[in-house]
Amino acid sequence: MRYSALRILREGLTGNKGWKPVWREPEPKAEYDIVIVGGGGHGLATAYYLAKEFGHKNIAVLEKGWLGSGNIGRNTTIIRSNYMLPGNEPFYEMSLKLWEGLEQDFNYNAMVSQRSILNLYHSDAQRDAFVRRANAMMLAGADAEIADADQLRAELPFLDFDNARFPIKGGLFQRRGGTVRHDAVAWGYARGADARGVDIIQNCEVTGFDIENGHCTGMQTSRGAIRAKKVAVCVAGSSGRVMEKAGMRLPIESHVLQAFVTEGLKPVIPGVITFGAGHFYVSQSDKGGLVFGGDIDGYNSYAQRGNLPVVEDVAEGGMAIMPMIGRARLLRSWGGIMDMSMDGSPFIDKTHVDGLYFNGGWCYGGFKATPASGFCYAHLLARDEPHPVAAQMRLDRFMSGNLIDEKGVGNQPNLH
Amino acid sequence: MIIHHPLLGPRDAAEFVYLGDASLIDRPDWQAEDAAQAFHAYGYLRDNPAGAHQELWYHEQGDRSWLVVTRDTTTHEITQVELARDVARVRGRDK
């Protein structure tokens, strides 16, 4: 069933009776070639690209709750590729390119909106660092643009340029960055995967892995045992809990990140804006709510809710760059669990157990990575070798010394 | 969160800095045969449990003591707070 303007017109004239559920609810089979553990954005994208680009048919996605009930539905929907290091930037730029063609590719309206992202800088030294970052971005084929304060005054007059403590001196634009309707990403990938024969099995929790002589042959689940030639774990946020069942300790701590949305307002913020002297980022959803967030709470947590000091810190960050948001009333806040890795960068890799693969450690940047993460994970699963842009995202990089530490703060997960 | 400091009584968690798993007290022997593996595990690998977690908090805005806090990571409930010094001594450290 393809979506098109013609079809909407026809359904509108015939009482909308032709719409059907866009994925099946199959019973799990006894065996699959590849089982993906985790039905979030990354897991569904992996299944989609395995089926579409790598020709695999016999695949299942297991989800312990309902489809898209994890971080794919709890994030702040930003897409961008403004990273710097060679182990990261080509990967995120590939992701942004996939976002740009995604809706045509999977024939689903994900509301990809390239409304730009702007990182503000507040000092000469920070400007130099951002120019360097912009150059690194352009070397990887991304777009980047440095705007000075005069340019920003014309475009974004509501910013507090003359703030006494953190005056705004300019910013780094990535015009191709923006936002995406996050739930639709999960639904679109699920629909596309299902149409290509992938079994999406909801309410199916993995309770243990069957590992014999260093080889993973399947798993135990709340809906019975399932055998698989390859088991692909993709459960960021719960990676510690799931990989513990395979006897693995990971270079990851789970932390809670809070997000906030205000009441609906008229259009006031054109793109995504981030504060350079604290941690605050904001965009305006198509419904009008200001969607914003900041730092993680900073202590290990699986609780999906945070504490008040971070709420205050985030609000202070917002007030420092755009005092007008002090007039907006907060509608909701919520928390999600992040895989905070030891260098702030993710993993897409085999494990020491044959047939068991791992994707996780996305810190609080997993959403933008969804398409490339799925594509590169599918590549690894299909060919047993990493995709070139994800080749440095290895689990053993701390042993070998090949860290991908964008912020350069070392093995302190709550500082990344 | 309120941390019941063994010396100072109930204090706001915002006065503290969080370091991580209290296993960081147990620094490996740098002269051991397997020192490289042991330091890799010490520096980079974590149990990351969902449930009771022993962790190091530093009272930076207070008396600058290190504490070992036992906290449930699924509820944030704190069940025990000890001076890290006392915990380290029980584990056989001399200071």
mmCIF file of C-alpha atoms in Angstrom, chain A residues 105-362:
data_model
loop_
_atom_site.group_PDB
_atom_site.id
_atom_site.type_symbol
_atom_site.label_atom_id
_atom_site.label_comp_id
_atom_site.label_asym_id
_atom_site.label_seq_id
_atom_site.Cartn_x
_atom_site.Cartn_y
_atom_site.Cartn_z
ATOM 1 C CA ASP A 105 12.899 5.987 0.182
ATOM 2 C CA PHE A 106 10.372 4.478 2.583
ATOM 3 C CA ASN A 107 7.292 6.305 1.256
ATOM 4 C CA TYR A 108 6.230 7.689 4.603
ATOM 5 C CA ASN A 109 5.830 11.237 5.825
ATOM 6 C CA ALA A 110 8.440 11.664 8.568
ATOM 7 C CA MET A 111 8.175 15.471 8.429
ATOM 8 C CA VAL A 112 11.889 15.907 7.773
ATOM 9 C CA SER A 113 12.361 19.647 8.156
ATOM 10 C CA GLN A 114 15.784 21.091 7.349
ATOM 11 C CA ARG A 115 15.189 24.266 9.277
ATOM 12 C CA SER A 116 18.885 24.677 10.226
ATOM 13 C CA ILE A 117 20.830 24.308 13.431
ATOM 14 C CA LEU A 118 22.835 27.146 14.953
ATOM 15 C CA ASN A 119 25.534 26.710 17.623
ATOM 16 C CA LEU A 120 26.164 30.068 19.268
ATOM 17 C CA TYR A 121 29.640 31.150 20.284
ATOM 18 C CA HIS A 122 30.390 33.664 22.998
ATOM 19 C CA SER A 123 34.132 34.373 22.858
ATOM 20 C CA ASP A 124 36.963 34.700 20.354
ATOM 21 C CA ALA A 125 38.469 31.396 21.454
ATOM 22 C CA GLN A 126 35.175 29.647 20.940
ATOM 23 C CA ARG A 127 34.874 31.212 17.495
ATOM 24 C CA ASP A 128 38.249 29.722 16.569
ATOM 25 C CA ALA A 129 37.127 26.302 17.779
ATOM 26 C CA PHE A 130 33.912 26.572 15.749
ATOM 27 C CA VAL A 131 35.766 27.629 12.602
ATOM 28 C CA ARG A 132 37.942 24.561 13.020
ATOM 29 C CA ARG A 133 34.858 22.413 13.451
ATOM 30 C CA ALA A 134 33.246 23.991 10.384
ATOM 31 C CA ASN A 135 36.337 23.158 8.334
ATOM 32 C CA ALA A 136 36.290 19.564 9.569
ATOM 33 C CA MET A 137 32.617 19.320 8.646
ATOM 34 C CA MET A 138 33.227 20.623 5.125
ATOM 35 C CA LEU A 139 36.122 18.215 4.655
ATOM 36 C CA ALA A 140 33.640 15.397 5.299
ATOM 37 C CA GLY A 141 31.218 16.807 2.721
ATOM 38 C CA ALA A 142 28.864 18.520 5.156
ATOM 39 C CA ASP A 143 27.744 22.140 4.956
ATOM 40 C CA ALA A 144 28.877 24.687 7.521
ATOM 41 C CA GLU A 145 28.699 28.437 7.748
ATOM 42 C CA ILE A 146 30.070 30.890 10.289
ATOM 43 C CA ALA A 147 27.799 33.861 10.954
ATOM 44 C CA ASP A 148 28.915 36.908 12.918
ATOM 45 C CA ALA A 149 26.757 38.802 15.397
ATOM 46 C CA ASP A 150 25.495 41.310 12.803
ATOM 47 C CA GLN A 151 24.213 38.533 10.583
ATOM 48 C CA LEU A 152 22.533 36.881 13.549
ATOM 49 C CA ARG A 153 20.947 40.169 14.676
ATOM 50 C CA ALA A 154 19.243 40.392 11.293
ATOM 51 C CA GLU A 155 18.075 36.772 11.345
ATOM 52 C CA LEU A 156 17.354 36.166 15.022
ATOM 53 C CA PRO A 157 16.691 39.549 16.658
ATOM 54 C CA PHE A 158 15.262 37.997 19.825
ATOM 55 C CA LEU A 159 18.624 36.646 21.049
ATOM 56 C CA ASP A 160 20.247 38.406 24.014
ATOM 57 C CA PHE A 161 23.327 39.621 22.127
ATOM 58 C CA ASP A 162 24.522 41.992 24.828
ATOM 59 C CA ASN A 163 24.229 39.594 27.736
ATOM 60 C CA ALA A 164 26.784 40.829 30.264
ATOM 61 C CA ARG A 165 28.205 37.407 31.112
ATOM 62 C CA PHE A 166 27.840 35.509 27.809
ATOM 63 C CA PRO A 167 27.519 38.021 24.937
ATOM 64 C CA ILE A 168 26.639 36.364 21.623
ATOM 65 C CA LYS A 169 29.495 36.909 19.190
ATOM 66 C CA GLY A 170 28.178 34.741 16.373
ATOM 67 C CA GLY A 171 27.439 31.153 15.541
ATOM 68 C CA LEU A 172 28.076 28.067 13.462
ATOM 69 C CA PHE A 173 25.170 27.320 11.131
ATOM 70 C CA GLN A 174 24.440 24.014 9.548
ATOM 71 C CA ARG A 175 21.547 24.909 7.270
ATOM 72 C CA ARG A 176 20.853 21.287 6.354
ATOM 73 C CA GLY A 177 20.261 20.375 9.993
ATOM 74 C CA GLY A 178 16.783 20.470 11.456
ATOM 75 C CA THR A 179 14.106 18.292 12.993
ATOM 76 C CA VAL A 180 12.134 15.162 12.136
ATOM 77 C CA ARG A 181 8.860 13.786 13.474
ATOM 78 C CA HIS A 182 10.449 11.081 15.624
ATOM 79 C CA ASP A 183 7.569 8.602 16.001
ATOM 80 C CA ALA A 184 7.027 8.615 12.248
ATOM 81 C CA VAL A 185 10.618 7.459 11.811
ATOM 82 C CA ALA A 186 9.873 4.287 13.780
ATOM 83 C CA TRP A 187 6.560 3.768 11.988
ATOM 84 C CA GLY A 188 8.035 4.385 8.548
ATOM 85 C CA TYR A 189 10.923 1.974 9.060
ATOM 86 C CA ALA A 190 8.584 -0.614 10.622
ATOM 87 C CA ARG A 191 6.195 -0.388 7.694
ATOM 88 C CA GLY A 192 9.031 -0.637 5.186
ATOM 89 C CA ALA A 193 10.619 -3.600 6.964
ATOM 90 C CA ASP A 194 7.308 -5.409 7.398
ATOM 91 C CA ALA A 195 6.461 -4.992 3.721
ATOM 92 C CA ARG A 196 9.740 -6.759 2.907
ATOM 93 C CA GLY A 197 8.907 -9.729 5.110
ATOM 94 C CA VAL A 198 10.524 -8.773 8.439
ATOM 95 C CA ASP A 199 8.613 -10.131 11.447
ATOM 96 C CA ILE A 200 8.148 -7.354 14.008
ATOM 97 C CA ILE A 201 7.309 -9.031 17.307
ATOM 98 C CA GLN A 202 6.118 -6.726 20.074
ATOM 99 C CA ASN A 203 5.755 -7.538 23.777
ATOM 100 C CA CYS A 204 8.607 -9.991 23.466
ATOM 101 C CA GLU A 205 11.376 -9.512 26.009
ATOM 102 C CA VAL A 206 14.694 -11.309 25.719
ATOM 103 C CA THR A 207 15.407 -13.049 29.017
ATOM 104 C CA GLY A 208 18.645 -14.786 28.120
ATOM 105 C CA PHE A 209 21.036 -15.706 25.341
ATOM 106 C CA ASP A 210 21.925 -19.271 24.356
ATOM 107 C CA ILE A 211 25.703 -19.254 24.242
ATOM 108 C CA GLU A 212 27.586 -22.526 23.704
ATOM 109 C CA ASN A 213 31.365 -22.680 23.339
ATOM 110 C CA GLY A 214 31.587 -18.982 22.605
ATOM 111 C CA HIS A 215 28.893 -19.134 19.957
ATOM 112 C CA CYS A 216 25.452 -17.519 20.264
ATOM 113 C CA THR A 217 22.769 -19.785 18.793
ATOM 114 C CA GLY A 218 19.639 -17.977 19.865
ATOM 115 C CA MET A 219 17.805 -16.547 22.827
ATOM 116 C CA GLN A 220 15.136 -17.173 25.406
ATOM 117 C CA THR A 221 12.246 -14.729 25.336
ATOM 118 C CA SER A 222 8.991 -14.065 27.135
ATOM 119 C CA ARG A 223 7.343 -15.652 24.080
ATOM 120 C CA GLY A 224 9.513 -18.755 23.914
ATOM 121 C CA ALA A 225 12.916 -19.757 22.602
ATOM 122 C CA ILE A 226 14.052 -18.405 19.246
ATOM 123 C CA ARG A 227 17.079 -19.716 17.366
ATOM 124 C CA ALA A 228 19.091 -17.386 15.184
ATOM 125 C CA LYS A 229 22.251 -17.532 13.105
ATOM 126 C CA LYS A 230 23.008 -13.965 14.135
ATOM 127 C CA VAL A 231 21.724 -12.009 17.118
ATOM 128 C CA ALA A 232 21.944 -8.231 16.840
ATOM 129 C CA VAL A 233 21.421 -6.318 20.078
ATOM 130 C CA CYS A 234 20.249 -2.752 19.565
ATOM 131 C CA VAL A 235 18.771 -1.538 22.852
ATOM 132 C CA ALA A 236 20.545 1.728 23.686
ATOM 133 C CA GLY A 237 19.519 2.861 27.154
ATOM 134 C CA SER A 238 19.211 -0.744 28.314
ATOM 135 C CA SER A 239 22.475 -2.042 26.868
ATOM 136 C CA GLY A 240 23.934 -2.769 30.298
ATOM 137 C CA ARG A 241 20.915 -4.771 31.357
ATOM 138 C CA VAL A 242 20.703 -6.809 28.139
ATOM 139 C CA MET A 243 24.397 -7.502 27.571
ATOM 140 C CA GLU A 244 24.747 -8.605 31.189
ATOM 141 C CA LYS A 245 22.662 -11.625 30.119
ATOM 142 C CA ALA A 246 25.494 -12.475 27.730
ATOM 143 C CA GLY A 247 28.037 -12.048 30.519
ATOM 144 C CA MET A 248 29.455 -8.819 29.143
ATOM 145 C CA ARG A 249 30.523 -5.646 30.919
ATOM 146 C CA LEU A 250 30.413 -2.596 28.667
ATOM 147 C CA PRO A 251 32.244 0.742 28.525
ATOM 148 C CA ILE A 252 28.853 2.333 29.199
ATOM 149 C CA GLU A 253 26.925 3.897 32.085
ATOM 150 C CA SER A 254 23.177 4.496 31.864
ATOM 151 C CA HIS A 255 22.166 8.079 32.617
ATOM 152 C CA VAL A 256 18.913 10.008 32.557
ATOM 153 C CA LEU A 257 18.411 12.954 30.190
ATOM 154 C CA GLN A 258 15.439 15.235 30.636
ATOM 155 C CA ALA A 259 13.514 17.041 27.916
ATOM 156 C CA PHE A 260 10.867 19.731 28.080
ATOM 157 C CA VAL A 261 8.068 21.182 25.984
ATOM 158 C CA THR A 262 6.101 24.372 26.477
ATOM 159 C CA GLU A 263 2.525 25.228 25.591
ATOM 160 C CA GLY A 264 1.920 25.868 21.892
ATOM 161 C CA LEU A 265 3.056 29.287 20.667
ATOM 162 C CA LYS A 266 2.981 31.163 17.390
ATOM 163 C CA PRO A 267 6.134 30.601 15.299
ATOM 164 C CA VAL A 268 8.967 32.303 17.195
ATOM 165 C CA ILE A 269 12.060 30.128 16.705
ATOM 166 C CA PRO A 270 12.900 29.335 13.093
ATOM 167 C CA GLY A 271 15.453 26.542 13.520
ATOM 168 C CA VAL A 272 17.384 24.735 16.201
ATOM 169 C CA ILE A 273 19.470 27.011 18.442
ATOM 170 C CA THR A 274 22.066 25.924 20.986
ATOM 171 C CA PHE A 275 23.783 27.865 23.770
ATOM 172 C CA GLY A 276 27.575 27.788 23.615
ATOM 173 C CA ALA A 277 28.412 28.693 27.202
ATOM 174 C CA GLY A 278 26.135 26.242 28.955
ATOM 175 C CA HIS A 279 24.081 23.327 27.796
ATOM 176 C CA PHE A 280 20.745 24.329 26.272
ATOM 177 C CA TYR A 281 19.173 23.605 22.911
ATOM 178 C CA VAL A 282 15.746 24.545 21.622
ATOM 179 C CA SER A 283 13.539 24.161 18.582
ATOM 180 C CA GLN A 284 9.857 24.758 17.947
ATOM 181 C CA SER A 285 7.677 21.841 16.983
ATOM 182 C CA ASP A 286 5.147 22.099 14.184
ATOM 183 C CA LYS A 287 2.432 22.150 16.858
ATOM 184 C CA GLY A 288 4.045 25.272 18.311
ATOM 185 C CA GLY A 289 5.581 23.943 21.517
ATOM 186 C CA LEU A 290 9.149 24.904 22.290
ATOM 187 C CA VAL A 291 11.060 21.639 22.641
ATOM 188 C CA PHE A 292 14.239 21.989 24.663
ATOM 189 C CA GLY A 293 16.763 20.258 26.843
ATOM 190 C CA GLY A 294 20.259 20.441 28.276
ATOM 191 C CA ASP A 295 22.592 18.352 30.369
ATOM 192 C CA ILE A 296 22.053 14.838 31.596
ATOM 193 C CA ASP A 297 21.389 14.616 35.334
ATOM 194 C CA GLY A 298 24.838 13.117 35.796
ATOM 195 C CA TYR A 299 24.367 9.991 37.896
ATOM 196 C CA ASN A 300 23.605 6.390 36.883
ATOM 197 C CA SER A 301 19.886 5.950 36.373
ATOM 198 C CA TYR A 302 17.358 3.695 34.705
ATOM 199 C CA ALA A 303 14.424 5.675 36.092
ATOM 200 C CA GLN A 304 13.258 7.662 33.014
ATOM 201 C CA ARG A 305 12.806 10.723 35.211
ATOM 202 C CA GLY A 306 15.245 13.264 36.571
ATOM 203 C CA ASN A 307 15.626 15.801 39.331
ATOM 204 C CA LEU A 308 15.023 19.524 39.755
ATOM 205 C CA PRO A 309 18.588 20.939 39.741
ATOM 206 C CA VAL A 310 18.893 20.087 36.035
ATOM 207 C CA VAL A 311 15.502 21.654 35.317
ATOM 208 C CA GLU A 312 16.813 24.871 36.862
ATOM 209 C CA ASP A 313 20.097 24.652 34.959
ATOM 210 C CA VAL A 314 18.340 24.146 31.624
ATOM 211 C CA ALA A 315 15.947 27.031 32.298
ATOM 212 C CA GLU A 316 18.885 29.292 33.171
ATOM 213 C CA GLY A 317 20.587 28.360 29.893
ATOM 214 C CA GLY A 318 17.456 29.283 27.966
ATOM 215 C CA MET A 319 17.055 32.572 29.763
ATOM 216 C CA ALA A 320 20.693 33.436 29.080
ATOM 217 C CA ILE A 321 20.258 33.465 25.300
ATOM 218 C CA MET A 322 16.563 34.238 24.757
ATOM 219 C CA PRO A 323 14.905 35.880 27.750
ATOM 220 C CA MET A 324 11.568 35.859 25.944
ATOM 221 C CA ILE A 325 11.087 32.170 26.698
ATOM 222 C CA GLY A 326 10.628 33.087 30.363
ATOM 223 C CA ARG A 327 7.088 34.033 29.360
ATOM 224 C CA ALA A 328 6.279 30.562 28.050
ATOM 225 C CA ARG A 329 4.718 28.035 30.389
ATOM 226 C CA LEU A 330 6.165 24.559 30.643
ATOM 227 C CA LEU A 331 3.706 21.907 29.564
ATOM 228 C CA ARG A 332 5.572 18.654 30.099
ATOM 229 C CA SER A 333 8.951 17.285 31.046
ATOM 230 C CA TRP A 334 10.150 13.736 30.811
ATOM 231 C CA GLY A 335 13.293 11.640 30.983
ATOM 232 C CA GLY A 336 14.943 9.032 28.812
ATOM 233 C CA ILE A 337 17.790 6.648 29.544
ATOM 234 C CA MET A 338 21.027 7.168 27.653
ATOM 235 C CA ASP A 339 23.884 4.769 27.056
ATOM 236 C CA MET A 340 26.688 7.151 28.087
ATOM 237 C CA SER A 341 29.886 5.668 26.718
ATOM 238 C CA MET A 342 33.387 6.253 28.009
ATOM 239 C CA ASP A 343 34.378 8.616 25.179
ATOM 240 C CA GLY A 344 30.967 9.964 24.184
ATOM 241 C CA SER A 345 30.867 7.990 20.937
ATOM 242 C CA PRO A 346 28.859 4.894 19.965
ATOM 243 C CA PHE A 347 29.585 1.256 19.133
ATOM 244 C CA ILE A 348 28.577 -0.774 16.081
ATOM 245 C CA ASP A 349 30.589 -3.934 16.385
ATOM 246 C CA LYS A 350 30.857 -7.691 16.799
ATOM 247 C CA THR A 351 31.336 -8.970 20.333
ATOM 248 C CA HIS A 352 33.743 -11.619 21.593
ATOM 249 C CA VAL A 353 30.823 -14.078 21.312
ATOM 250 C CA ASP A 354 30.522 -15.480 17.798
ATOM 251 C CA GLY A 355 27.163 -14.584 16.252
ATOM 252 C CA LEU A 356 26.368 -11.860 18.809
ATOM 253 C CA TYR A 357 26.544 -8.244 17.625
ATOM 254 C CA PHE A 358 26.210 -4.991 19.525
ATOM 255 C CA ASN A 359 24.934 -1.532 18.646
ATOM 256 C CA GLY A 360 24.725 1.041 21.449
ATOM 257 C CA GLY A 361 26.495 3.731 23.416
ATOM 258 C CA TRP A 362 24.719 6.539 21.577
#
